[in-house]
C-alpha positions as protocol buffer text, in pm:
chain_id: "A"
residue {
  index: 1
  type: MET
  ca { x: 1714 y: -156 z: -129 }
}
residue {
  index: 2
  type: SER
  ca { x: 2042 y: -266 z: 25 }
}
residue {
  index: 3
  type: THR
  ca { x: 2008 y: -357 z: 391 }
}
residue {
  index: 4
  type: THR
  ca { x: 2380 y: -356 z: 461 }
}
residue {
  index: 5
  type: GLY
  ca { x: 2614 y: -72 z: 536 }
}
residue {
  index: 6
  type: ALA
  ca { x: 2769 y: 135 z: 811 }
}
residue {
  index: 7
  type: THR
  ca { x: 2447 y: 242 z: 976 }
}
residue {
  index: 8
  type: ALA
  ca { x: 2263 y: 3 z: 1208 }
}
residue {
  index: 9
  type: ASP
  ca { x: 1929 y: 148 z: 1105 }
}
residue {
  index: 10
  type: PRO
  ca { x: 1925 y: 210 z: 729 }
}
residue {
  index: 11
  type: LEU
  ca { x: 1555 y: 302 z: 730 }
}
residue {
  index: 12
  type: ALA
  ca { x: 1617 y: 577 z: 985 }
}
residue {
  index: 13
  type: ALA
  ca { x: 1901 y: 704 z: 767 }
}
residue {
  index: 14
  type: LEU
  ca { x: 1657 y: 747 z: 480 }
}
residue {
  index: 15
  type: GLY
  ca { x: 1458 y: 983 z: 699 }
}
residue {
  index: 16
  type: THR
  ca { x: 1746 y: 1230 z: 683 }
}
residue {
  index: 17
  type: LEU
  ca { x: 1743 y: 1258 z: 303 }
}
residue {
  index: 18
  type: PRO
  ca { x: 1664 y: 1605 z: 165 }
}
residue {
  index: 19
  type: GLY
  ca { x: 1292 y: 1673 z: 161 }
}
residue {
  index: 20
  type: VAL
  ca { x: 1192 y: 1360 z: 350 }
}
residue {
  index: 21
  type: ALA
  ca { x: 1160 y: 1522 z: 693 }
}
residue {
  index: 22
  type: GLY
  ca { x: 930 y: 1787 z: 547 }
}
residue {
  index: 23
  type: SER
  ca { x: 717 y: 1519 z: 384 }
}
residue {
  index: 24
  type: VAL
  ca { x: 694 y: 1328 z: 713 }
}
residue {
  index: 25
  type: GLU
  ca { x: 576 y: 1641 z: 893 }
}
residue {
  index: 26
  type: SER
  ca { x: 326 y: 1728 z: 621 }
}
residue {
  index: 27
  type: VAL
  ca { x: 178 y: 1378 z: 636 }
}
residue {
  index: 28
  type: ARG
  ca { x: 149 y: 1399 z: 1014 }
}
residue {
  index: 29
  type: LYS
  ca { x: -43 y: 1726 z: 991 }
}
residue {
  index: 30
  type: ALA
  ca { x: -280 y: 1584 z: 728 }
}
residue {
  index: 31
  type: VAL
  ca { x: -344 y: 1274 z: 940 }
}
residue {
  index: 32
  type: ASP
  ca { x: -399 y: 1485 z: 1251 }
}
residue {
  index: 33
  type: ARG
  ca { x: -666 y: 1687 z: 1068 }
}
residue {
  index: 34
  type: VAL
  ca { x: -866 y: 1372 z: 1001 }
}
residue {
  index: 35
  type: TYR
  ca { x: -833 y: 1235 z: 1352 }
}
residue {
  index: 36
  type: GLY
  ca { x: -918 y: 1573 z: 1500 }
}
residue {
  index: 37
  type: HIS
  ca { x: -1244 y: 1604 z: 1307 }
}
residue {
  index: 38
  type: ARG
  ca { x: -1553 y: 1593 z: 1527 }
}
residue {
  index: 39
  type: ILE
  ca { x: -1715 y: 1326 z: 1310 }
}
residue {
  index: 40
  type: MET
  ca { x: -1430 y: 1087 z: 1395 }
}
residue {
  index: 41
  type: ARG
  ca { x: -1539 y: 1088 z: 1759 }
}
residue {
  index: 42
  type: ARG
  ca { x: -1882 y: 951 z: 1671 }
}
residue {
  index: 43
  type: ARG
  ca { x: -1861 y: 777 z: 1336 }
}
residue {
  index: 44
  type: SER
  ca { x: -1505 y: 655 z: 1295 }
}
residue {
  index: 45
  type: ASN
  ca { x: -1618 y: 308 z: 1185 }
}
residue {
  index: 46
  type: GLU
  ca { x: -1802 y: 462 z: 891 }
}
residue {
  index: 47
  type: ILE
  ca { x: -1495 y: 662 z: 793 }
}
residue {
  index: 48
  type: THR
  ca { x: -1278 y: 349 z: 814 }
}
residue {
  index: 49
  type: SER
  ca { x: -1520 y: 156 z: 594 }
}
residue {
  index: 50
  type: GLU
  ca { x: -1541 y: 432 z: 335 }
}
residue {
  index: 51
  type: ALA
  ca { x: -1165 y: 480 z: 334 }
}
residue {
  index: 52
  type: GLY
  ca { x: -1120 y: 109 z: 270 }
}
residue {
  index: 53
  type: LEU
  ca { x: -1359 y: 116 z: -23 }
}
residue {
  index: 54
  type: ARG
  ca { x: -1192 y: 420 z: -177 }
}
residue {
  index: 55
  type: GLY
  ca { x: -845 y: 281 z: -112 }
}
residue {
  index: 56
  type: ALA
  ca { x: -931 y: -46 z: -285 }
}
residue {
  index: 57
  type: ARG
  ca { x: -1069 y: 147 z: -583 }
}
residue {
  index: 58
  type: GLY
  ca { x: -746 y: 348 z: -609 }
}
residue {
  index: 59
  type: SER
  ca { x: -524 y: 41 z: -586 }
}
residue {
  index: 60
  type: ALA
  ca { x: -726 y: -145 z: -847 }
}
residue {
  index: 61
  type: ALA
  ca { x: -706 y: 157 z: -1079 }
}
residue {
  index: 62
  type: LEU
  ca { x: -326 y: 141 z: -1071 }
}
residue {
  index: 63
  type: SER
  ca { x: -350 y: -226 z: -1163 }
}
residue {
  index: 64
  type: GLY
  ca { x: -560 y: -149 z: -1469 }
}
residue {
  index: 65
  type: ALA
  ca { x: -917 y: -161 z: -1334 }
}
residue {
  index: 66
  type: ASP
  ca { x: -1010 y: 206 z: -1314 }
}
residue {
  index: 67
  type: TRP
  ca { x: -1374 y: 184 z: -1207 }
}
residue {
  index: 68
  type: ALA
  ca { x: -1595 y: 462 z: -1079 }
}
residue {
  index: 69
  type: LEU
  ca { x: -1639 y: 455 z: -703 }
}
residue {
  index: 70
  type: GLU
  ca { x: -2012 y: 394 z: -729 }
}
residue {
  index: 71
  type: GLU
  ca { x: -1953 y: 93 z: -953 }
}
residue {
  index: 72
  type: VAL
  ca { x: -1722 y: -56 z: -690 }
}
residue {
  index: 73
  type: ARG
  ca { x: -1978 y: 22 z: -424 }
}
residue {
  index: 74
  type: ARG
  ca { x: -2277 y: -139 z: -597 }
}
residue {
  index: 75
  type: ARG
  ca { x: -2111 y: -445 z: -753 }
}
residue {
  index: 76
  type: THR
  ca { x: -2147 y: -779 z: -578 }
}
residue {
  index: 77
  type: ASP
  ca { x: -1999 y: -1016 z: -838 }
}
residue {
  index: 78
  type: PHE
  ca { x: -1626 y: -971 z: -900 }
}
residue {
  index: 79
  type: SER
  ca { x: -1567 y: -1288 z: -1100 }
}
residue {
  index: 80
  type: THR
  ca { x: -1690 y: -1186 z: -1442 }
}
residue {
  index: 81
  type: ASP
  ca { x: -1369 y: -1062 z: -1611 }
}
residue {
  index: 82
  type: ASP
  ca { x: -1010 y: -956 z: -1544 }
}
residue {
  index: 83
  type: GLU
  ca { x: -1098 y: -605 z: -1429 }
}
residue {
  index: 84
  type: ALA
  ca { x: -1368 y: -729 z: -1196 }
}
residue {
  index: 85
  type: GLN
  ca { x: -1129 y: -984 z: -1050 }
}
residue {
  index: 86
  type: THR
  ca { x: -871 y: -711 z: -992 }
}
residue {
  index: 87
  type: VAL
  ca { x: -1123 y: -494 z: -808 }
}
residue {
  index: 88
  type: GLY
  ca { x: -1236 y: -794 z: -604 }
}
residue {
  index: 89
  type: ALA
  ca { x: -876 y: -873 z: -512 }
}
residue {
  index: 90
  type: ALA
  ca { x: -816 y: -515 z: -400 }
}
residue {
  index: 91
  type: LEU
  ca { x: -1127 y: -523 z: -183 }
}
residue {
  index: 92
  type: ARG
  ca { x: -1021 y: -851 z: -20 }
}
residue {
  index: 93
  type: LEU
  ca { x: -675 y: -719 z: 58 }
}
residue {
  index: 94
  type: THR
  ca { x: -811 y: -399 z: 209 }
}
residue {
  index: 95
  type: ALA
  ca { x: -1055 y: -592 z: 427 }
}
residue {
  index: 96
  type: GLU
  ca { x: -782 y: -825 z: 553 }
}
residue {
  index: 97
  type: ALA
  ca { x: -498 y: -578 z: 609 }
}
residue {
  index: 98
  type: GLY
  ca { x: -599 y: -469 z: 956 }
}
residue {
  index: 99
  type: GLN
  ca { x: -632 y: -830 z: 1072 }
}
residue {
  index: 100
  type: LEU
  ca { x: -269 y: -914 z: 999 }
}
residue {
  index: 101
  type: LEU
  ca { x: -89 y: -663 z: 1220 }
}
residue {
  index: 102
  type: SER
  ca { x: 26 y: -898 z: 1495 }
}
residue {
  index: 103
  type: ILE
  ca { x: 159 y: -1149 z: 1242 }
}
residue {
  index: 104
  type: TRP
  ca { x: 329 y: -874 z: 1042 }
}
residue {
  index: 105
  type: ARG
  ca { x: 542 y: -768 z: 1339 }
}
residue {
  index: 106
  type: GLN
  ca { x: 665 y: -1125 z: 1388 }
}
residue {
  index: 107
  type: SER
  ca { x: 669 y: -1269 z: 1037 }
}
residue {
  index: 108
  type: PRO
  ca { x: 626 y: -1025 z: 748 }
}
residue {
  index: 109
  type: LEU
  ca { x: 690 y: -1297 z: 492 }
}
residue {
  index: 110
  type: ARG
  ca { x: 392 y: -1497 z: 618 }
}
residue {
  index: 111
  type: VAL
  ca { x: 175 y: -1192 z: 576 }
}
residue {
  index: 112
  type: LEU
  ca { x: 298 y: -1130 z: 223 }
}
residue {
  index: 113
  type: ALA
  ca { x: 219 y: -1493 z: 137 }
}
residue {
  index: 114
  type: ARG
  ca { x: -129 y: -1449 z: 284 }
}
residue {
  index: 115
  type: LEU
  ca { x: -187 y: -1128 z: 89 }
}
residue {
  index: 116
  type: HIS
  ca { x: -90 y: -1295 z: -236 }
}
residue {
  index: 117
  type: LEU
  ca { x: -313 y: -1592 z: -159 }
}
residue {
  index: 118
  type: LEU
  ca { x: -605 y: -1354 z: -105 }
}
residue {
  index: 119
  type: ALA
  ca { x: -534 y: -1158 z: -421 }
}
residue {
  index: 120
  type: ALA
  ca { x: -460 y: -1445 z: -661 }
}
residue {
  index: 121
  type: ALA
  ca { x: -713 y: -1689 z: -514 }
}
residue {
  index: 122
  type: ASP
  ca { x: -710 y: -1965 z: -775 }
}
residue {
  index: 123
  type: GLN
  ca { x: -381 y: -1958 z: -965 }
}
residue {
  index: 124
  type: GLY
  ca { x: -252 y: -2302 z: -874 }
}
residue {
  index: 125
  type: ASP
  ca { x: 59 y: -2399 z: -682 }
}
residue {
  index: 126
  type: SER
  ca { x: 236 y: -2067 z: -751 }
}
residue {
  index: 127
  type: VAL
  ca { x: -1 y: -1880 z: -518 }
}
residue {
  index: 128
  type: GLY
  ca { x: 131 y: -1758 z: -185 }
}
residue {
  index: 129
  type: ARG
  ca { x: 500 y: -1824 z: -249 }
}
residue {
  index: 130
  type: PRO
  ca { x: 784 y: -1629 z: -411 }
}
residue {
  index: 131
  type: ARG
  ca { x: 834 y: -1709 z: -776 }
}
residue {
  index: 132
  type: GLN
  ca { x: 1105 y: -1942 z: -898 }
}
residue {
  index: 133
  type: ASP
  ca { x: 1346 y: -1878 z: -1183 }
}
residue {
  index: 134
  type: GLY
  ca { x: 1175 y: -1911 z: -1518 }
}
residue {
  index: 135
  type: GLU
  ca { x: 825 y: -1848 z: -1386 }
}
residue {
  index: 136
  type: PRO
  ca { x: 648 y: -1560 z: -1562 }
}
residue {
  index: 137
  type: VAL
  ca { x: 546 y: -1239 z: -1387 }
}
residue {
  index: 138
  type: ASP
  ca { x: 229 y: -1056 z: -1487 }
}
residue {
  index: 139
  type: GLU
  ca { x: 288 y: -694 z: -1381 }
}
residue {
  index: 140
  type: PRO
  ca { x: 252 y: -478 z: -1692 }
}
residue {
  index: 141
  type: LEU
  ca { x: 273 y: -145 z: -1509 }
}
residue {
  index: 142
  type: VAL
  ca { x: 628 y: -209 z: -1385 }
}
residue {
  index: 143
  type: GLU
  ca { x: 895 y: -246 z: -1652 }
}
residue {
  index: 144
  type: LEU
  ca { x: 1205 y: -250 z: -1432 }
}
residue {
  index: 145
  type: PRO
  ca { x: 1454 y: -535 z: -1482 }
}
residue {
  index: 146
  type: LEU
  ca { x: 1324 y: -843 z: -1303 }
}
residue {
  index: 147
  type: PRO
  ca { x: 1552 y: -974 z: -1025 }
}
residue {
  index: 148
  type: ASP
  ca { x: 1617 y: -1348 z: -1026 }
}
residue {
  index: 149
  type: ALA
  ca { x: 1474 y: -1577 z: -762 }
}
residue {
  index: 150
  type: SER
  ca { x: 1786 y: -1585 z: -544 }
}
residue {
  index: 151
  type: GLU
  ca { x: 1802 y: -1204 z: -530 }
}
residue {
  index: 152
  type: VAL
  ca { x: 1432 y: -1190 z: -448 }
}
residue {
  index: 153
  type: ALA
  ca { x: 1477 y: -1437 z: -162 }
}
residue {
  index: 154
  type: GLY
  ca { x: 1776 y: -1250 z: -20 }
}
residue {
  index: 155
  type: ARG
  ca { x: 1615 y: -907 z: -36 }
}
residue {
  index: 156
  type: LEU
  ca { x: 1286 y: -1030 z: 109 }
}
residue {
  index: 157
  type: GLU
  ca { x: 1475 y: -1181 z: 400 }
}
residue {
  index: 158
  type: GLY
  ca { x: 1663 y: -855 z: 451 }
}
residue {
  index: 159
  type: LEU
  ca { x: 1339 y: -656 z: 442 }
}
residue {
  index: 160
  type: SER
  ca { x: 1183 y: -898 z: 692 }
}
residue {
  index: 161
  type: ARG
  ca { x: 1473 y: -854 z: 934 }
}
residue {
  index: 162
  type: LEU
  ca { x: 1440 y: -475 z: 918 }
}
residue {
  index: 163
  type: ILE
  ca { x: 1068 y: -488 z: 991 }
}
residue {
  index: 164
  type: ILE
  ca { x: 1105 y: -732 z: 1281 }
}
residue {
  index: 165
  type: ALA
  ca { x: 1392 y: -533 z: 1431 }
}
residue {
  index: 166
  type: GLY
  ca { x: 1189 y: -213 z: 1425 }
}
residue {
  index: 167
  type: GLY
  ca { x: 1384 y: 108 z: 1468 }
}
residue {
  index: 168
  type: SER
  ca { x: 1339 y: 480 z: 1476 }
}
residue {
  index: 169
  type: ALA
  ca { x: 1242 y: 543 z: 1114 }
}
residue {
  index: 170
  type: PRO
  ca { x: 921 y: 741 z: 1057 }
}
residue {
  index: 171
  type: ALA
  ca { x: 623 y: 530 z: 954 }
}
residue {
  index: 172
  type: LEU
  ca { x: 613 y: 698 z: 614 }
}
residue {
  index: 173
  type: VAL
  ca { x: 971 y: 594 z: 539 }
}
residue {
  index: 174
  type: THR
  ca { x: 915 y: 232 z: 641 }
}
residue {
  index: 175
  type: ALA
  ca { x: 589 y: 211 z: 448 }
}
residue {
  index: 176
  type: ALA
  ca { x: 747 y: 360 z: 135 }
}
residue {
  index: 177
  type: VAL
  ca { x: 1042 y: 121 z: 148 }
}
residue {
  index: 178
  type: VAL
  ca { x: 819 y: -185 z: 194 }
}
residue {
  index: 179
  type: HIS
  ca { x: 601 y: -68 z: -95 }
}
residue {
  index: 180
  type: GLY
  ca { x: 893 y: 16 z: -323 }
}
residue {
  index: 181
  type: GLU
  ca { x: 1089 y: -298 z: -249 }
}
residue {
  index: 182
  type: LEU
  ca { x: 795 y: -526 z: -326 }
}
residue {
  index: 183
  type: LEU
  ca { x: 728 y: -348 z: -654 }
}
residue {
  index: 184
  type: ALA
  ca { x: 1093 y: -357 z: -753 }
}
residue {
  index: 185
  type: LEU
  ca { x: 1125 y: -727 z: -669 }
}
residue {
  index: 186
  type: ARG
  ca { x: 783 y: -844 z: -792 }
}
residue {
  index: 187
  type: PRO
  ca { x: 826 y: -1157 z: -580 }
}
residue {
  index: 188
  type: PHE
  ca { x: 503 y: -1321 z: -694 }
}
residue {
  index: 189
  type: GLY
  ca { x: 381 y: -1424 z: -1035 }
}
residue {
  index: 190
  type: SER
  ca { x: 92 y: -1178 z: -1026 }
}
residue {
  index: 191
  type: HIS
  ca { x: -79 y: -905 z: -822 }
}
residue {
  index: 192
  type: ASN
  ca { x: 247 y: -761 z: -690 }
}
residue {
  index: 193
  type: GLY
  ca { x: 117 y: -403 z: -708 }
}
residue {
  index: 194
  type: LEU
  ca { x: -194 y: -486 z: -508 }
}
residue {
  index: 195
  type: VAL
  ca { x: 14 y: -672 z: -249 }
}
residue {
  index: 196
  type: ALA
  ca { x: 271 y: -392 z: -225 }
}
residue {
  index: 197
  type: ARG
  ca { x: 4 y: -128 z: -163 }
}
residue {
  index: 198
  type: ALA
  ca { x: -170 y: -348 z: 94 }
}
residue {
  index: 199
  type: ALA
  ca { x: 162 y: -394 z: 274 }
}
residue {
  index: 200
  type: GLU
  ca { x: 210 y: -17 z: 275 }
}
residue {
  index: 201
  type: ARG
  ca { x: -135 y: 12 z: 437 }
}
residue {
  index: 202
  type: ILE
  ca { x: -39 y: -243 z: 704 }
}
residue {
  index: 203
  type: VAL
  ca { x: 274 y: -46 z: 796 }
}
residue {
  index: 204
  type: LEU
  ca { x: 82 y: 281 z: 824 }
}
residue {
  index: 205
  type: ILE
  ca { x: -179 y: 119 z: 1047 }
}
residue {
  index: 206
  type: GLY
  ca { x: 59 y: -84 z: 1261 }
}
residue {
  index: 207
  type: SER
  ca { x: 301 y: 203 z: 1314 }
}
residue {
  index: 208
  type: GLY
  ca { x: 35 y: 405 z: 1492 }
}
residue {
  index: 209
  type: LEU
  ca { x: 36 y: 678 z: 1229 }
}
residue {
  index: 210
  type: ASP
  ca { x: -307 y: 572 z: 1103 }
}
residue {
  index: 211
  type: PRO
  ca { x: -439 y: 315 z: 1355 }
}
residue {
  index: 212
  type: LYS
  ca { x: -802 y: 341 z: 1239 }
}
residue {
  index: 213
  type: SER
  ca { x: -702 y: 307 z: 871 }
}
residue {
  index: 214
  type: VAL
  ca { x: -873 y: 626 z: 760 }
}
residue {
  index: 215
  type: CYS
  ca { x: -590 y: 773 z: 547 }
}
residue {
  index: 216
  type: PRO
  ca { x: -573 y: 545 z: 241 }
}
residue {
  index: 217
  type: ALA
  ca { x: -251 y: 610 z: 53 }
}
residue {
  index: 218
  type: GLU
  ca { x: -393 y: 405 z: -233 }
}
residue {
  index: 219
  type: VAL
  ca { x: -638 y: 688 z: -302 }
}
residue {
  index: 220
  type: GLY
  ca { x: -349 y: 929 z: -344 }
}
residue {
  index: 221
  type: HIS
  ca { x: -144 y: 691 z: -557 }
}
residue {
  index: 222
  type: GLY
  ca { x: -440 y: 656 z: -789 }
}
residue {
  index: 223
  type: GLU
  ca { x: -503 y: 1030 z: -799 }
}
residue {
  index: 224
  type: LEU
  ca { x: -138 y: 1111 z: -873 }
}
residue {
  index: 225
  type: GLY
  ca { x: -160 y: 874 z: -1168 }
}
residue {
  index: 226
  type: ARG
  ca { x: 22 y: 580 z: -1315 }
}
residue {
  index: 227
  type: ALA
  ca { x: 290 y: 785 z: -1493 }
}
residue {
  index: 228
  type: ALA
  ca { x: 397 y: 963 z: -1174 }
}
residue {
  index: 229
  type: TYR
  ca { x: 386 y: 634 z: -984 }
}
residue {
  index: 230
  type: VAL
  ca { x: 616 y: 460 z: -1230 }
}
residue {
  index: 231
  type: ALA
  ca { x: 855 y: 758 z: -1246 }
}
residue {
  index: 232
  type: ALA
  ca { x: 882 y: 769 z: -868 }
}
residue {
  index: 233
  type: LEU
  ca { x: 938 y: 393 z: -854 }
}
residue {
  index: 234
  type: ASP
  ca { x: 1223 y: 430 z: -1103 }
}
residue {
  index: 235
  type: GLY
  ca { x: 1382 y: 664 z: -850 }
}
residue {
  index: 236
  type: TYR
  ca { x: 1348 y: 405 z: -576 }
}
residue {
  index: 237
  type: ALA
  ca { x: 1497 y: 135 z: -796 }
}
residue {
  index: 238
  type: SER
  ca { x: 1795 y: 358 z: -880 }
}
residue {
  index: 239
  type: GLY
  ca { x: 1904 y: 341 z: -517 }
}
residue {
  index: 240
  type: THR
  ca { x: 2039 y: 696 z: -530 }
}
residue {
  index: 241
  type: PRO
  ca { x: 1968 y: 936 z: -244 }
}
residue {
  index: 242
  type: ASP
  ca { x: 1770 y: 1167 z: -474 }
}
residue {
  index: 243
  type: GLY
  ca { x: 1575 y: 877 z: -620 }
}
residue {
  index: 244
  type: MET
  ca { x: 1493 y: 728 z: -281 }
}
residue {
  index: 245
  type: ALA
  ca { x: 1388 y: 1068 z: -149 }
}
residue {
  index: 246
  type: ALA
  ca { x: 1164 y: 1122 z: -452 }
}
residue {
  index: 247
  type: TRP
  ca { x: 989 y: 789 z: -395 }
}
residue {
  index: 248
  type: ILE
  ca { x: 936 y: 853 z: -23 }
}
residue {
  index: 249
  type: THR
  ca { x: 799 y: 1201 z: -85 }
}
residue {
  index: 250
  type: HIS
  ca { x: 572 y: 1061 z: -357 }
}
residue {
  index: 251
  type: CYS
  ca { x: 432 y: 812 z: -105 }
}
residue {
  index: 252
  type: GLY
  ca { x: 396 y: 1102 z: 138 }
}
residue {
  index: 253
  type: LYS
  ca { x: 189 y: 1299 z: -112 }
}
residue {
  index: 254
  type: ALA
  ca { x: -28 y: 993 z: -171 }
}
residue {
  index: 255
  type: THR
  ca { x: -90 y: 952 z: 202 }
}
residue {
  index: 256
  type: GLU
  ca { x: -175 y: 1320 z: 236 }
}
residue {
  index: 257
  type: LEU
  ca { x: -426 y: 1291 z: -47 }
}
residue {
  index: 258
  type: GLY
  ca { x: -579 y: 988 z: 121 }
}
residue {
  index: 259
  type: ALA
  ca { x: -610 y: 1183 z: 446 }
}
residue {
  index: 260
  type: ARG
  ca { x: -769 y: 1476 z: 265 }
}
residue {
  index: 261
  type: GLU
  ca { x: -1017 y: 1240 z: 100 }
}
residue {
  index: 262
  type: SER
  ca { x: -1130 y: 1115 z: 439 }
}
residue {
  index: 263
  type: THR
  ca { x: -1144 y: 1468 z: 575 }
}
residue {
  index: 264
  type: ALA
  ca { x: -1383 y: 1551 z: 291 }
}
residue {
  index: 265
  type: VAL
  ca { x: -1591 y: 1243 z: 380 }
}
residue {
  index: 266
  type: CYS
  ca { x: -1607 y: 1364 z: 742 }
}
residue {
  index: 267
  type: GLU
  ca { x: -1723 y: 1705 z: 629 }
}
residue {
  index: 268
  type: ALA
  ca { x: -1987 y: 1555 z: 401 }
}
residue {
  index: 269
  type: LEU
  ca { x: -2118 y: 1341 z: 686 }
}
residue {
  index: 270
  type: GLN
  ca { x: -2125 y: 1646 z: 908 }
}
residue {
  index: 271
  type: ARG
  ca { x: -2340 y: 1827 z: 652 }
}
residue {
  index: 272
  type: GLY
  ca { x: -2565 y: 1522 z: 623 }
}
residue {
  index: 273
  type: ALA
  ca { x: -2478 y: 1486 z: 257 }
}
residue {
  index: 274
  type: ALA
  ca { x: -2326 y: 1139 z: 274 }
}
């Protein structure tokens, strides 16, 4: 995403694209339904915990580890193979996201480095820093042209400035742009998808849209499927108004599905079935 141009608040300008305002409103209504549920007044910590588990499962599925929810819930060892390590990374990122809000507002790049460190864990001196030219990138889901290291550095700095400056853009728009930009750039040698979706979660929490983290967009991204995810990302990468709007509305649908998932959990708890 270009961060230059005539408007002082390019993220807010994206909120005026066709269809985006409707998506923003639809997401708000879905989130309000969760927060208005009677179970949230008494058992919100349980809903947050369950949403985190389901969000991690959805994010891991998009990164190639499509496990059943109960398998994620029962497993204690996530070191046995590549899929297990992916699920473990997703769980670590979900657990940490809410703890990084104050740092995110001041230094988003520090948070991204921390997220990659958590996800990659033991991949040598390339962990926790943007990749350099010539270093490989392991992100099989995303087949967009790979920007070089200097472009990555410049665009990350531009994204950081936008986040620190704040602005009037709806939370959905900011979250979608952070998510899309990180996937398009793939700034790290691995786990870029997991990091991008965790960063989206941080924006949704920190913006006040979902302060208790009970509306996991990762659930929706997983439910909508990898093909739809990649197609929407192609729209973001195109930089066209229609493509950007399609990506933002896709992220909106994912957030709505996450909110509906937690609403269903609330209703199950109310019935005593969960």
